[in-house]
Amino acid sequence: MGYGSFLLAWFGLVVAVSVCAGSLGMYAFTRNRVPGGLRRLVRNPRLWGLGLLLQVASLLTFSWVLLVVALACTVCGHVLKPTG
C-alpha cells in the first residue's frame, strides 16, 4: 500500500466521519432530539448538536480554537439540563 492510497483512504475516512457527525449534529440541533441510545446520555440535545457541528467545522478549517469551543459545547450538552 503506497503513500497515495493511504492518503486517499484517510481522506475517505475523514469525509465519512464529517458527514455522519454533521448529519447527527443537524438532527439534534434542529429537532431538539437525539436518536437511538444517546437519549440517556445527552441532556441538552441542541447544545450537543451545536458542538458536533462546530467539530466538523473545525475539522474542515483546521482551527484548534474552534475545536476546543466545540468540545466544550459537546461536554456541556452532556452535563447541563436545558432551562425553561
PDB file of N, CA, C and O in Angstrom, chain B, residues numbered from 101:
ATOM      1  N   MET B 101       0.853  -1.176   0.000  1.00  0.00           N
ATOM      2  CA  MET B 101       0.000   0.000   0.000  1.00  0.00           C
ATOM      3  C   MET B 101       0.897   1.236   0.000  1.00  0.00           C
ATOM      4  O   MET B 101       1.667   1.462   0.934  1.00  0.00           O
ATOM      5  N   GLY B 102       0.786   2.009  -1.034  1.00  0.00           N
ATOM      6  CA  GLY B 102       1.629   3.190  -1.179  1.00  0.00           C
ATOM      7  C   GLY B 102       1.099   4.371  -0.402  1.00  0.00           C
ATOM      8  O   GLY B 102       0.019   4.327   0.188  1.00  0.00           O
ATOM      9  N   TYR B 103       1.890   5.428  -0.417  1.00  0.00           N
ATOM     10  CA  TYR B 103       1.529   6.635   0.309  1.00  0.00           C
ATOM     11  C   TYR B 103       0.255   7.270  -0.243  1.00  0.00           C
ATOM     12  O   TYR B 103      -0.568   7.775   0.522  1.00  0.00           O
ATOM     13  N   GLY B 104       0.090   7.248  -1.547  1.00  0.00           N
ATOM     14  CA  GLY B 104      -1.088   7.865  -2.162  1.00  0.00           C
ATOM     15  C   GLY B 104      -2.375   7.149  -1.810  1.00  0.00           C
ATOM     16  O   GLY B 104      -3.396   7.790  -1.560  1.00  0.00           O
ATOM     17  N   SER B 105      -2.338   5.822  -1.788  1.00  0.00           N
ATOM     18  CA  SER B 105      -3.556   5.081  -1.444  1.00  0.00           C
ATOM     19  C   SER B 105      -3.871   5.207   0.043  1.00  0.00           C
ATOM     20  O   SER B 105      -5.038   5.210   0.435  1.00  0.00           O
ATOM     21  N   PHE B 106      -2.816   5.311   0.883  1.00  0.00           N
ATOM     22  CA  PHE B 106      -3.053   5.534   2.306  1.00  0.00           C
ATOM     23  C   PHE B 106      -3.690   6.900   2.539  1.00  0.00           C
ATOM     24  O   PHE B 106      -4.609   7.039   3.346  1.00  0.00           O
ATOM     25  N   LEU B 107      -3.196   7.895   1.829  1.00  0.00           N
ATOM     26  CA  LEU B 107      -3.744   9.245   1.954  1.00  0.00           C
ATOM     27  C   LEU B 107      -5.185   9.302   1.456  1.00  0.00           C
ATOM     28  O   LEU B 107      -6.020   9.989   2.044  1.00  0.00           O
ATOM     29  N   LEU B 108      -5.474   8.588   0.386  1.00  0.00           N
ATOM     30  CA  LEU B 108      -6.837   8.549  -0.137  1.00  0.00           C
ATOM     31  C   LEU B 108      -7.789   7.849   0.834  1.00  0.00           C
ATOM     32  O   LEU B 108      -8.926   8.285   1.012  1.00  0.00           O
ATOM     33  N   ALA B 109      -7.326   6.764   1.463  1.00  0.00           N
ATOM     34  CA  ALA B 109      -8.144   6.066   2.456  1.00  0.00           C
ATOM     35  C   ALA B 109      -8.381   6.952   3.679  1.00  0.00           C
ATOM     36  O   ALA B 109      -9.485   6.973   4.224  1.00  0.00           O
ATOM     37  N   TRP B 110      -7.360   7.678   4.109  1.00  0.00           N
ATOM     38  CA  TRP B 110      -7.510   8.590   5.250  1.00  0.00           C
ATOM     39  C   TRP B 110      -8.490   9.715   4.912  1.00  0.00           C
ATOM     40  O   TRP B 110      -9.313  10.088   5.748  1.00  0.00           O
ATOM     41  N   PHE B 111      -8.411  10.248   3.716  1.00  0.00           N
ATOM     42  CA  PHE B 111      -9.337  11.293   3.287  1.00  0.00           C
ATOM     43  C   PHE B 111     -10.767  10.771   3.249  1.00  0.00           C
ATOM     44  O   PHE B 111     -11.691  11.478   3.651  1.00  0.00           O
ATOM     45  N   GLY B 112     -10.961   9.554   2.776  1.00  0.00           N
ATOM     46  CA  GLY B 112     -12.299   8.956   2.764  1.00  0.00           C
ATOM     47  C   GLY B 112     -12.852   8.772   4.156  1.00  0.00           C
ATOM     48  O   GLY B 112     -14.043   8.984   4.383  1.00  0.00           O
ATOM     49  N   LEU B 113     -12.002   8.379   5.099  1.00  0.00           N
ATOM     50  CA  LEU B 113     -12.438   8.224   6.486  1.00  0.00           C
ATOM     51  C   LEU B 113     -12.833   9.560   7.096  1.00  0.00           C
ATOM     52  O   LEU B 113     -13.836   9.647   7.804  1.00  0.00           O
ATOM     53  N   VAL B 114     -12.056  10.595   6.826  1.00  0.00           N
ATOM     54  CA  VAL B 114     -12.366  11.930   7.347  1.00  0.00           C
ATOM     55  C   VAL B 114     -13.687  12.436   6.771  1.00  0.00           C
ATOM     56  O   VAL B 114     -14.489  13.026   7.495  1.00  0.00           O
ATOM     57  N   VAL B 115     -13.920  12.218   5.499  1.00  0.00           N
ATOM     58  CA  VAL B 115     -15.174  12.641   4.875  1.00  0.00           C
ATOM     59  C   VAL B 115     -16.357  11.880   5.459  1.00  0.00           C
ATOM     60  O   VAL B 115     -17.404  12.473   5.718  1.00  0.00           O
ATOM     61  N   ALA B 116     -16.204  10.579   5.667  1.00  0.00           N
ATOM     62  CA  ALA B 116     -17.297   9.768   6.222  1.00  0.00           C
ATOM     63  C   ALA B 116     -17.638  10.205   7.644  1.00  0.00           C
ATOM     64  O   ALA B 116     -18.813  10.323   7.991  1.00  0.00           O
ATOM     65  N   VAL B 117     -16.621  10.445   8.465  1.00  0.00           N
ATOM     66  CA  VAL B 117     -16.863  10.892   9.841  1.00  0.00           C
ATOM     67  C   VAL B 117     -17.488  12.281   9.842  1.00  0.00           C
ATOM     68  O   VAL B 117     -18.368  12.557  10.657  1.00  0.00           O
ATOM     69  N   SER B 118     -17.054  13.154   8.953  1.00  0.00           N
ATOM     70  CA  SER B 118     -17.612  14.503   8.889  1.00  0.00           C
ATOM     71  C   SER B 118     -19.084  14.485   8.486  1.00  0.00           C
ATOM     72  O   SER B 118     -19.895  15.215   9.055  1.00  0.00           O
ATOM     73  N   VAL B 119     -19.425  13.658   7.516  1.00  0.00           N
ATOM     74  CA  VAL B 119     -20.825  13.578   7.080  1.00  0.00           C
ATOM     75  C   VAL B 119     -21.702  12.997   8.190  1.00  0.00           C
ATOM     76  O   VAL B 119     -22.801  13.495   8.435  1.00  0.00           O
ATOM     77  N   CYS B 120     -21.230  11.959   8.852  1.00  0.00           N
ATOM     78  CA  CYS B 120     -22.016  11.346   9.932  1.00  0.00           C
ATOM     79  C   CYS B 120     -22.207  12.306  11.107  1.00  0.00           C
ATOM     80  O   CYS B 120     -23.320  12.472  11.605  1.00  0.00           O
ATOM     81  N   ALA B 121     -21.119  12.934  11.545  1.00  0.00           N
ATOM     82  CA  ALA B 121     -21.218  13.871  12.668  1.00  0.00           C
ATOM     83  C   ALA B 121     -22.035  15.101  12.297  1.00  0.00           C
ATOM     84  O   ALA B 121     -22.803  15.604  13.116  1.00  0.00           O
ATOM     85  N   GLY B 122     -21.880  15.582  11.086  1.00  0.00           N
ATOM     86  CA  GLY B 122     -22.650  16.752  10.657  1.00  0.00           C
ATOM     87  C   GLY B 122     -24.138  16.468  10.575  1.00  0.00           C
ATOM     88  O   GLY B 122     -24.950  17.291  10.997  1.00  0.00           O
ATOM     89  N   SER B 123     -24.505  15.314  10.039  1.00  0.00           N
ATOM     90  CA  SER B 123     -25.934  14.997   9.947  1.00  0.00           C
ATOM     91  C   SER B 123     -26.529  14.729  11.330  1.00  0.00           C
ATOM     92  O   SER B 123     -27.673  15.104  11.590  1.00  0.00           O
ATOM     93  N   LEU B 124     -25.772  14.089  12.216  1.00  0.00           N
ATOM     94  CA  LEU B 124     -26.254  13.859  13.577  1.00  0.00           C
ATOM     95  C   LEU B 124     -26.380  15.176  14.331  1.00  0.00           C
ATOM     96  O   LEU B 124     -27.327  15.370  15.093  1.00  0.00           O
ATOM     97  N   GLY B 125     -25.427  16.079  14.120  1.00  0.00           N
ATOM     98  CA  GLY B 125     -25.495  17.396  14.755  1.00  0.00           C
ATOM     99  C   GLY B 125     -26.660  18.229  14.245  1.00  0.00           C
ATOM    100  O   GLY B 125     -27.327  18.907  15.027  1.00  0.00           O
ATOM    101  N   MET B 126     -26.913  18.186  12.931  1.00  0.00           N
ATOM    102  CA  MET B 126     -28.057  18.921  12.386  1.00  0.00           C
ATOM    103  C   MET B 126     -29.382  18.377  12.910  1.00  0.00           C
ATOM    104  O   MET B 126     -30.300  19.136  13.216  1.00  0.00           O
ATOM    105  N   TYR B 127     -29.466  17.068  13.006  1.00  0.00           N
ATOM    106  CA  TYR B 127     -30.691  16.443  13.525  1.00  0.00           C
ATOM    107  C   TYR B 127     -30.929  16.865  14.975  1.00  0.00           C
ATOM    108  O   TYR B 127     -32.045  17.233  15.342  1.00  0.00           O
ATOM    109  N   ALA B 128     -29.885  16.812  15.796  1.00  0.00           N
ATOM    110  CA  ALA B 128     -30.035  17.171  17.206  1.00  0.00           C
ATOM    111  C   ALA B 128     -30.300  18.661  17.372  1.00  0.00           C
ATOM    112  O   ALA B 128     -31.075  19.060  18.242  1.00  0.00           O
ATOM    113  N   PHE B 129     -29.663  19.485  16.544  1.00  0.00           N
ATOM    114  CA  PHE B 129     -29.814  20.929  16.691  1.00  0.00           C
ATOM    115  C   PHE B 129     -31.184  21.415  16.221  1.00  0.00           C
ATOM    116  O   PHE B 129     -31.773  22.292  16.853  1.00  0.00           O
ATOM    117  N   THR B 130     -31.694  20.868  15.139  1.00  0.00           N
ATOM    118  CA  THR B 130     -32.959  21.365  14.603  1.00  0.00           C
ATOM    119  C   THR B 130     -34.173  20.740  15.281  1.00  0.00           C
ATOM    120  O   THR B 130     -35.186  21.417  15.464  1.00  0.00           O
ATOM    121  N   ARG B 131     -34.096  19.478  15.654  1.00  0.00           N
ATOM    122  CA  ARG B 131     -35.261  18.808  16.226  1.00  0.00           C
ATOM    123  C   ARG B 131     -35.261  18.725  17.742  1.00  0.00           C
ATOM    124  O   ARG B 131     -36.258  18.314  18.336  1.00  0.00           O
ATOM    125  N   ASN B 132     -34.167  19.106  18.376  1.00  0.00           N
ATOM    126  CA  ASN B 132     -34.025  19.054  19.825  1.00  0.00           C
ATOM    127  C   ASN B 132     -34.212  17.631  20.357  1.00  0.00           C
ATOM    128  O   ASN B 132     -34.731  17.434  21.456  1.00  0.00           O
ATOM    129  N   ARG B 133     -33.788  16.652  19.574  1.00  0.00           N
ATOM    130  CA  ARG B 133     -33.839  15.243  19.976  1.00  0.00           C
ATOM    131  C   ARG B 133     -32.563  14.564  19.515  1.00  0.00           C
ATOM    132  O   ARG B 133     -31.917  14.986  18.556  1.00  0.00           O
ATOM    133  N   VAL B 134     -32.220  13.501  20.226  1.00  0.00           N
ATOM    134  CA  VAL B 134     -31.044  12.719  19.860  1.00  0.00           C
ATOM    135  C   VAL B 134     -31.519  11.310  19.537  1.00  0.00           C
ATOM    136  O   VAL B 134     -32.269  10.729  20.323  1.00  0.00           O
ATOM    137  N   PRO B 135     -31.109  10.743  18.410  1.00  0.00           N
ATOM    138  CA  PRO B 135     -31.597   9.414  18.035  1.00  0.00           C
ATOM    139  C   PRO B 135     -30.915   8.297  18.828  1.00  0.00           C
ATOM    140  O   PRO B 135     -29.788   8.435  19.302  1.00  0.00           O
ATOM    141  N   GLY B 136     -31.631   7.206  18.949  1.00  0.00           N
ATOM    142  CA  GLY B 136     -31.061   5.967  19.473  1.00  0.00           C
ATOM    143  C   GLY B 136     -30.744   5.985  20.953  1.00  0.00           C
ATOM    144  O   GLY B 136     -31.432   6.614  21.757  1.00  0.00           O
ATOM    145  N   GLY B 137     -29.676   5.269  21.285  1.00  0.00           N
ATOM    146  CA  GLY B 137     -29.287   5.103  22.681  1.00  0.00           C
ATOM    147  C   GLY B 137     -28.614   6.312  23.293  1.00  0.00           C
ATOM    148  O   GLY B 137     -28.275   6.295  24.476  1.00  0.00           O
ATOM    149  N   LEU B 138     -28.411   7.366  22.513  1.00  0.00           N
ATOM    150  CA  LEU B 138     -27.802   8.575  23.058  1.00  0.00           C
ATOM    151  C   LEU B 138     -28.770   9.388  23.905  1.00  0.00           C
ATOM    152  O   LEU B 138     -28.357  10.324  24.591  1.00  0.00           O
ATOM    153  N   ARG B 139     -30.049   9.044  23.866  1.00  0.00           N
ATOM    154  CA  ARG B 139     -31.048   9.820  24.622  1.00  0.00           C
ATOM    155  C   ARG B 139     -30.766   9.797  26.116  1.00  0.00           C
ATOM    156  O   ARG B 139     -31.035  10.774  26.816  1.00  0.00           O
ATOM    157  N   ARG B 140     -30.223   8.678  26.610  1.00  0.00           N
ATOM    158  CA  ARG B 140     -29.937   8.596  28.040  1.00  0.00           C
ATOM    159  C   ARG B 140     -28.687   9.388  28.417  1.00  0.00           C
ATOM    160  O   ARG B 140     -28.533   9.784  29.572  1.00  0.00           O
ATOM    161  N   LEU B 141     -27.803   9.621  27.463  1.00  0.00           N
ATOM    162  CA  LEU B 141     -26.541  10.283  27.761  1.00  0.00           C
ATOM    163  C   LEU B 141     -26.578  11.798  27.573  1.00  0.00           C
ATOM    164  O   LEU B 141     -25.881  12.528  28.277  1.00  0.00           O
ATOM    165  N   VAL B 142     -27.376  12.265  26.639  1.00  0.00           N
ATOM    166  CA  VAL B 142     -27.381  13.693  26.288  1.00  0.00           C
ATOM    167  C   VAL B 142     -28.550  14.373  26.992  1.00  0.00           C
ATOM    168  O   VAL B 142     -29.704  13.975  26.832  1.00  0.00           O
ATOM    169  N   ARG B 143     -28.234  15.403  27.775  1.00  0.00           N
ATOM    170  CA  ARG B 143     -29.292  16.131  28.487  1.00  0.00           C
ATOM    171  C   ARG B 143     -29.794  17.348  27.716  1.00  0.00           C
ATOM    172  O   ARG B 143     -30.968  17.702  27.815  1.00  0.00           O
ATOM    173  N   ASN B 144     -28.922  17.984  26.958  1.00  0.00           N
ATOM    174  CA  ASN B 144     -29.288  19.172  26.188  1.00  0.00           C
ATOM    175  C   ASN B 144     -28.929  18.925  24.720  1.00  0.00           C
ATOM    176  O   ASN B 144     -27.807  19.210  24.302  1.00  0.00           O
ATOM    177  N   PRO B 145     -29.873  18.397  23.937  1.00  0.00           N
ATOM    178  CA  PRO B 145     -29.555  18.000  22.565  1.00  0.00           C
ATOM    179  C   PRO B 145     -29.140  19.144  21.645  1.00  0.00           C
ATOM    180  O   PRO B 145     -28.305  18.941  20.763  1.00  0.00           O
ATOM    181  N   ARG B 146     -29.694  20.330  21.824  1.00  0.00           N
ATOM    182  CA  ARG B 146     -29.333  21.445  20.934  1.00  0.00           C
ATOM    183  C   ARG B 146     -27.886  21.876  21.136  1.00  0.00           C
ATOM    184  O   ARG B 146     -27.165  22.125  20.169  1.00  0.00           O
ATOM    185  N   LEU B 147     -27.473  21.960  22.361  1.00  0.00           N
ATOM    186  CA  LEU B 147     -26.091  22.337  22.646  1.00  0.00           C
ATOM    187  C   LEU B 147     -25.134  21.241  22.182  1.00  0.00           C
ATOM    188  O   LEU B 147     -24.051  21.534  21.674  1.00  0.00           O
ATOM    189  N   TRP B 148     -25.529  19.993  22.353  1.00  0.00           N
ATOM    190  CA  TRP B 148     -24.728  18.861  21.907  1.00  0.00           C
ATOM    191  C   TRP B 148     -24.610  18.861  20.379  1.00  0.00           C
ATOM    192  O   TRP B 148     -23.530  18.629  19.835  1.00  0.00           O
ATOM    193  N   GLY B 149     -25.723  19.123  19.692  1.00  0.00           N
ATOM    194  CA  GLY B 149     -25.705  19.190  18.228  1.00  0.00           C
ATOM    195  C   GLY B 149     -24.856  20.341  17.722  1.00  0.00           C
ATOM    196  O   GLY B 149     -24.149  20.202  16.724  1.00  0.00           O
ATOM    197  N   LEU B 150     -24.921  21.478  18.405  1.00  0.00           N
ATOM    198  CA  LEU B 150     -24.083  22.617  18.029  1.00  0.00           C
ATOM    199  C   LEU B 150     -22.609  22.262  18.191  1.00  0.00           C
ATOM    200  O   LEU B 150     -21.780  22.650  17.367  1.00  0.00           O
ATOM    201  N   GLY B 151     -22.285  21.533  19.241  1.00  0.00           N
ATOM    202  CA  GLY B 151     -20.910  21.104  19.443  1.00  0.00           C
ATOM    203  C   GLY B 151     -20.434  20.188  18.328  1.00  0.00           C
ATOM    204  O   GLY B 151     -19.297  20.307  17.872  1.00  0.00           O
ATOM    205  N   LEU B 152     -21.291  19.277  17.886  1.00  0.00           N
ATOM    206  CA  LEU B 152     -20.908  18.397  16.777  1.00  0.00           C
ATOM    207  C   LEU B 152     -20.707  19.176  15.484  1.00  0.00           C
ATOM    208  O   LEU B 152     -19.763  18.914  14.739  1.00  0.00           O
ATOM    209  N   LEU B 153     -21.582  20.125  15.220  1.00  0.00           N
ATOM    210  CA  LEU B 153     -21.430  20.937  14.005  1.00  0.00           C
ATOM    211  C   LEU B 153     -20.154  21.768  14.040  1.00  0.00           C
ATOM    212  O   LEU B 153     -19.487  21.929  13.018  1.00  0.00           O
ATOM    213  N   LEU B 154     -19.814  22.292  15.209  1.00  0.00           N
ATOM    214  CA  LEU B 154     -18.583  23.057  15.324  1.00  0.00           C
ATOM    215  C   LEU B 154     -17.354  22.166  15.199  1.00  0.00           C
ATOM    216  O   LEU B 154     -16.317  22.606  14.703  1.00  0.00           O
ATOM    217  N   GLN B 155     -17.460  20.917  15.645  1.00  0.00           N
ATOM    218  CA  GLN B 155     -16.344  19.985  15.480  1.00  0.00           C
ATOM    219  C   GLN B 155     -16.081  19.711  13.999  1.00  0.00           C
ATOM    220  O   GLN B 155     -14.932  19.663  13.561  1.00  0.00           O
ATOM    221  N   VAL B 156     -17.144  19.536  13.248  1.00  0.00           N
ATOM    222  CA  VAL B 156     -16.977  19.324  11.806  1.00  0.00           C
ATOM    223  C   VAL B 156     -16.394  20.571  11.144  1.00  0.00           C
ATOM    224  O   VAL B 156     -15.541  20.471  10.262  1.00  0.00           O
ATOM    225  N   ALA B 157     -16.853  21.735  11.572  1.00  0.00           N
ATOM    226  CA  ALA B 157     -16.318  22.978  11.006  1.00  0.00           C
ATOM    227  C   ALA B 157     -14.846  23.152  11.353  1.00  0.00           C
ATOM    228  O   ALA B 157     -14.068  23.631  10.528  1.00  0.00           O
ATOM    229  N   SER B 158     -14.457  22.767  12.561  1.00  0.00           N
ATOM    230  CA  SER B 158     -13.044  22.884  12.934  1.00  0.00           C
ATOM    231  C   SER B 158     -12.188  21.882  12.168  1.00  0.00           C
ATOM    232  O   SER B 158     -11.023  22.151  11.874  1.00  0.00           O
ATOM    233  N   LEU B 159     -12.760  20.738  11.848  1.00  0.00           N
ATOM    234  CA  LEU B 159     -12.029  19.752  11.056  1.00  0.00           C
ATOM    235  C   LEU B 159     -11.806  20.251   9.631  1.00  0.00           C
ATOM    236  O   LEU B 159     -10.755  20.007   9.036  1.00  0.00           O
ATOM    237  N   LEU B 160     -12.786  20.941   9.098  1.00  0.00           N
ATOM    238  CA  LEU B 160     -12.671  21.434   7.723  1.00  0.00           C
ATOM    239  C   LEU B 160     -11.810  22.690   7.611  1.00  0.00           C
ATOM    240  O   LEU B 160     -11.226  22.946   6.558  1.00  0.00           O
ATOM    241  N   THR B 161     -11.725  23.479   8.690  1.00  0.00           N
ATOM    242  CA  THR B 161     -10.944  24.719   8.643  1.00  0.00           C
ATOM    243  C   THR B 161      -9.597  24.596   9.352  1.00  0.00           C
ATOM    244  O   THR B 161      -8.819  25.551   9.348  1.00  0.00           O
ATOM    245  N   PHE B 162      -9.304  23.456   9.956  1.00  0.00           N
ATOM    246  CA  PHE B 162      -8.049  23.213  10.683  1.00  0.00           C
ATOM    247  C   PHE B 162      -7.845  24.227  11.795  1.00  0.00           C
ATOM    248  O   PHE B 162      -6.744  24.749  11.968  1.00  0.00           O
ATOM    249  N   SER B 163      -8.908  24.511  12.556  1.00  0.00           N
ATOM    250  CA  SER B 163      -8.844  25.503  13.621  1.00  0.00           C
ATOM    251  C   SER B 163      -8.872  24.799  14.975  1.00  0.00           C
ATOM    252  O   SER B 163      -9.837  24.112  15.310  1.00  0.00           O
ATOM    253  N   TRP B 164      -7.803  24.979  15.745  1.00  0.00           N
ATOM    254  CA  TRP B 164      -7.751  24.366  17.076  1.00  0.00           C
ATOM    255  C   TRP B 164      -8.648  25.096  18.069  1.00  0.00           C
ATOM    256  O   TRP B 164      -9.232  24.469  18.952  1.00  0.00           O
ATOM    257  N   VAL B 165      -8.761  26.405  17.934  1.00  0.00           N
ATOM    258  CA  VAL B 165      -9.603  27.178  18.846  1.00  0.00           C
ATOM    259  C   VAL B 165     -11.062  26.758  18.684  1.00  0.00           C
ATOM    260  O   VAL B 165     -11.773  26.583  19.673  1.00  0.00           O
ATOM    261  N   LEU B 166     -11.501  26.600  17.461  1.00  0.00           N
ATOM    262  CA  LEU B 166     -12.871  26.161  17.204  1.00  0.00           C
ATOM    263  C   LEU B 166     -13.108  24.751  17.725  1.00  0.00           C
ATOM    264  O   LEU B 166     -14.205  24.439  18.189  1.00  0.00           O
ATOM    265  N   LEU B 167     -12.098  23.902  17.655  1.00  0.00           N
ATOM    266  CA  LEU B 167     -12.219  22.545  18.179  1.00  0.00           C
ATOM    267  C   LEU B 167     -12.381  22.547  19.694  1.00  0.00           C
ATOM    268  O   LEU B 167     -13.165  21.763  20.227  1.00  0.00           O
ATOM    269  N   VAL B 168     -11.660  23.406  20.390  1.00  0.00           N
ATOM    270  CA  VAL B 168     -11.785  23.487  21.850  1.00  0.00           C
ATOM    271  C   VAL B 168     -13.165  24.000  22.235  1.00  0.00           C
ATOM    272  O   VAL B 168     -13.774  23.485  23.173  1.00  0.00           O
ATOM    273  N   VAL B 169     -13.666  25.001  21.532  1.00  0.00           N
ATOM    274  CA  VAL B 169     -15.017  25.516  21.796  1.00  0.00           C
ATOM    275  C   VAL B 169     -16.061  24.437  21.506  1.00  0.00           C
ATOM    276  O   VAL B 169     -17.032  24.295  22.249  1.00  0.00           O
ATOM    277  N   ALA B 170     -15.864  23.684  20.436  1.00  0.00           N
ATOM    278  CA  ALA B 170     -16.795  22.619  20.068  1.00  0.00           C
ATOM    279  C   ALA B 170     -16.815  21.507  21.112  1.00  0.00           C
ATOM    280  O   ALA B 170     -17.883  21.010  21.469  1.00  0.00           O
ATOM    281  N   LEU B 171     -15.660  21.121  21.596  1.00  0.00           N
ATOM    282  CA  LEU B 171     -15.610  20.094  22.637  1.00  0.00           C
ATOM    283  C   LEU B 171     -16.259  20.575  23.931  1.00  0.00           C
ATOM    284  O   LEU B 171     -16.907  19.794  24.629  1.00  0.00           O
ATOM    285  N   ALA B 172     -16.087  21.865  24.256  1.00  0.00           N
ATOM    286  CA  ALA B 172     -16.748  22.422  25.437  1.00  0.00           C
ATOM    287  C   ALA B 172     -18.268  22.397  25.269  1.00  0.00           C
ATOM    288  O   ALA B 172     -18.984  22.069  26.215  1.00  0.00           O
ATOM    289  N   CYS B 173     -18.767  22.736  24.083  1.00  0.00           N
ATOM    290  CA  CYS B 173     -20.218  22.691  23.831  1.00  0.00           C
ATOM    291  C   CYS B 173     -20.748  21.262  23.912  1.00  0.00           C
ATOM    292  O   CYS B 173     -21.833  21.032  24.446  1.00  0.00           O
ATOM    293  N   THR B 174     -20.000  20.316  23.391  1.00  0.00           N
ATOM    294  CA  THR B 174     -20.437  18.924  23.417  1.00  0.00           C
ATOM    295  C   THR B 174     -20.480  18.394  24.838  1.00  0.00           C
ATOM    296  O   THR B 174     -21.431  17.708  25.214  1.00  0.00           O
ATOM    297  N   VAL B 175     -19.472  18.700  25.627  1.00  0.00           N
ATOM    298  CA  VAL B 175     -19.457  18.255  27.026  1.00  0.00           C
ATOM    299  C   VAL B 175     -20.577  18.925  27.816  1.00  0.00           C
ATOM    300  O   VAL B 175     -21.228  18.277  28.636  1.00  0.00           O
ATOM    301  N   CYS B 176     -20.808  20.210  27.579  1.00  0.00           N
ATOM    302  CA  CYS B 176     -21.906  20.899  28.267  1.00  0.00           C
ATOM    303  C   CYS B 176     -23.260  20.338  27.852  1.00  0.00           C
ATOM    304  O   CYS B 176     -24.196  20.331  28.652  1.00  0.00           O
ATOM    305  N   GLY B 177     -23.377  19.872  26.624  1.00  0.00           N
ATOM    306  CA  GLY B 177     -24.605  19.231  26.190  1.00  0.00           C
ATOM    307  C   GLY B 177     -24.870  17.929  26.912  1.00  0.00           C
ATOM    308  O   GLY B 177     -26.023  17.541  27.098  1.00  0.00           O
ATOM    309  N   HIS B 178     -23.800  17.245  27.326  1.00  0.00           N
ATOM    310  CA  HIS B 178     -23.957  16.017  28.110  1.00  0.00           C
ATOM    311  C   HIS B 178     -24.315  16.327  29.563  1.00  0.00           C
ATOM    312  O   HIS B 178     -25.045  15.564  30.195  1.00  0.00           O
ATOM    313  N   VAL B 179     -23.813  17.425  30.091  1.00  0.00           N
ATOM    314  CA  VAL B 179     -23.894  17.695  31.542  1.00  0.00           C
ATOM    315  C   VAL B 179     -25.080  18.582  31.908  1.00  0.00           C
ATOM    316  O   VAL B 179     -25.809  18.275  32.851  1.00  0.00           O
ATOM    317  N   LEU B 180     -25.282  19.674  31.180  1.00  0.00           N
ATOM    318  CA  LEU B 180     -26.269  20.675  31.573  1.00  0.00           C
ATOM    319  C   LEU B 180     -27.677  20.312  31.131  1.00  0.00           C
ATOM    320  O   LEU B 180     -27.890  19.832  30.018  1.00  0.00           O
ATOM    321  N   LYS B 181     -28.639  20.548  32.023  1.00  0.00           N
ATOM    322  CA  LYS B 181     -30.041  20.381  31.656  1.00  0.00           C
ATOM    323  C   LYS B 181     -30.542  21.685  31.036  1.00  0.00           C
ATOM    324  O   LYS B 181     -30.115  22.768  31.437  1.00  0.00           O
ATOM    325  N   PRO B 182     -31.448  21.584  30.058  1.00  0.00           N
ATOM    326  CA  PRO B 182     -31.990  22.823  29.471  1.00  0.00           C
ATOM    327  C   PRO B 182     -32.895  23.546  30.469  1.00  0.00           C
ATOM    328  O   PRO B 182     -33.592  22.912  31.261  1.00  0.00           O
ATOM    329  N   THR B 183     -32.875  24.859  30.421  1.00  0.00           N
ATOM    330  CA  THR B 183     -33.716  25.642  31.315  1.00  0.00           C
ATOM    331  C   THR B 183     -34.927  26.139  30.543  1.00  0.00           C
ATOM    332  O   THR B 183     -34.866  26.357  29.333  1.00  0.00           O
ATOM    333  N   GLY B 184     -36.009  26.312  31.251  1.00  0.00           N
ATOM    334  CA  GLY B 184     -37.202  26.871  30.631  1.00  0.00           C
ATOM    335  C   GLY B 184     -38.189  25.886  30.284  1.00  0.00           C
ATOM    336  O   GLY B 184     -39.245  26.231  29.752  1.00  0.00           O
TER     337      GLY B 184
END
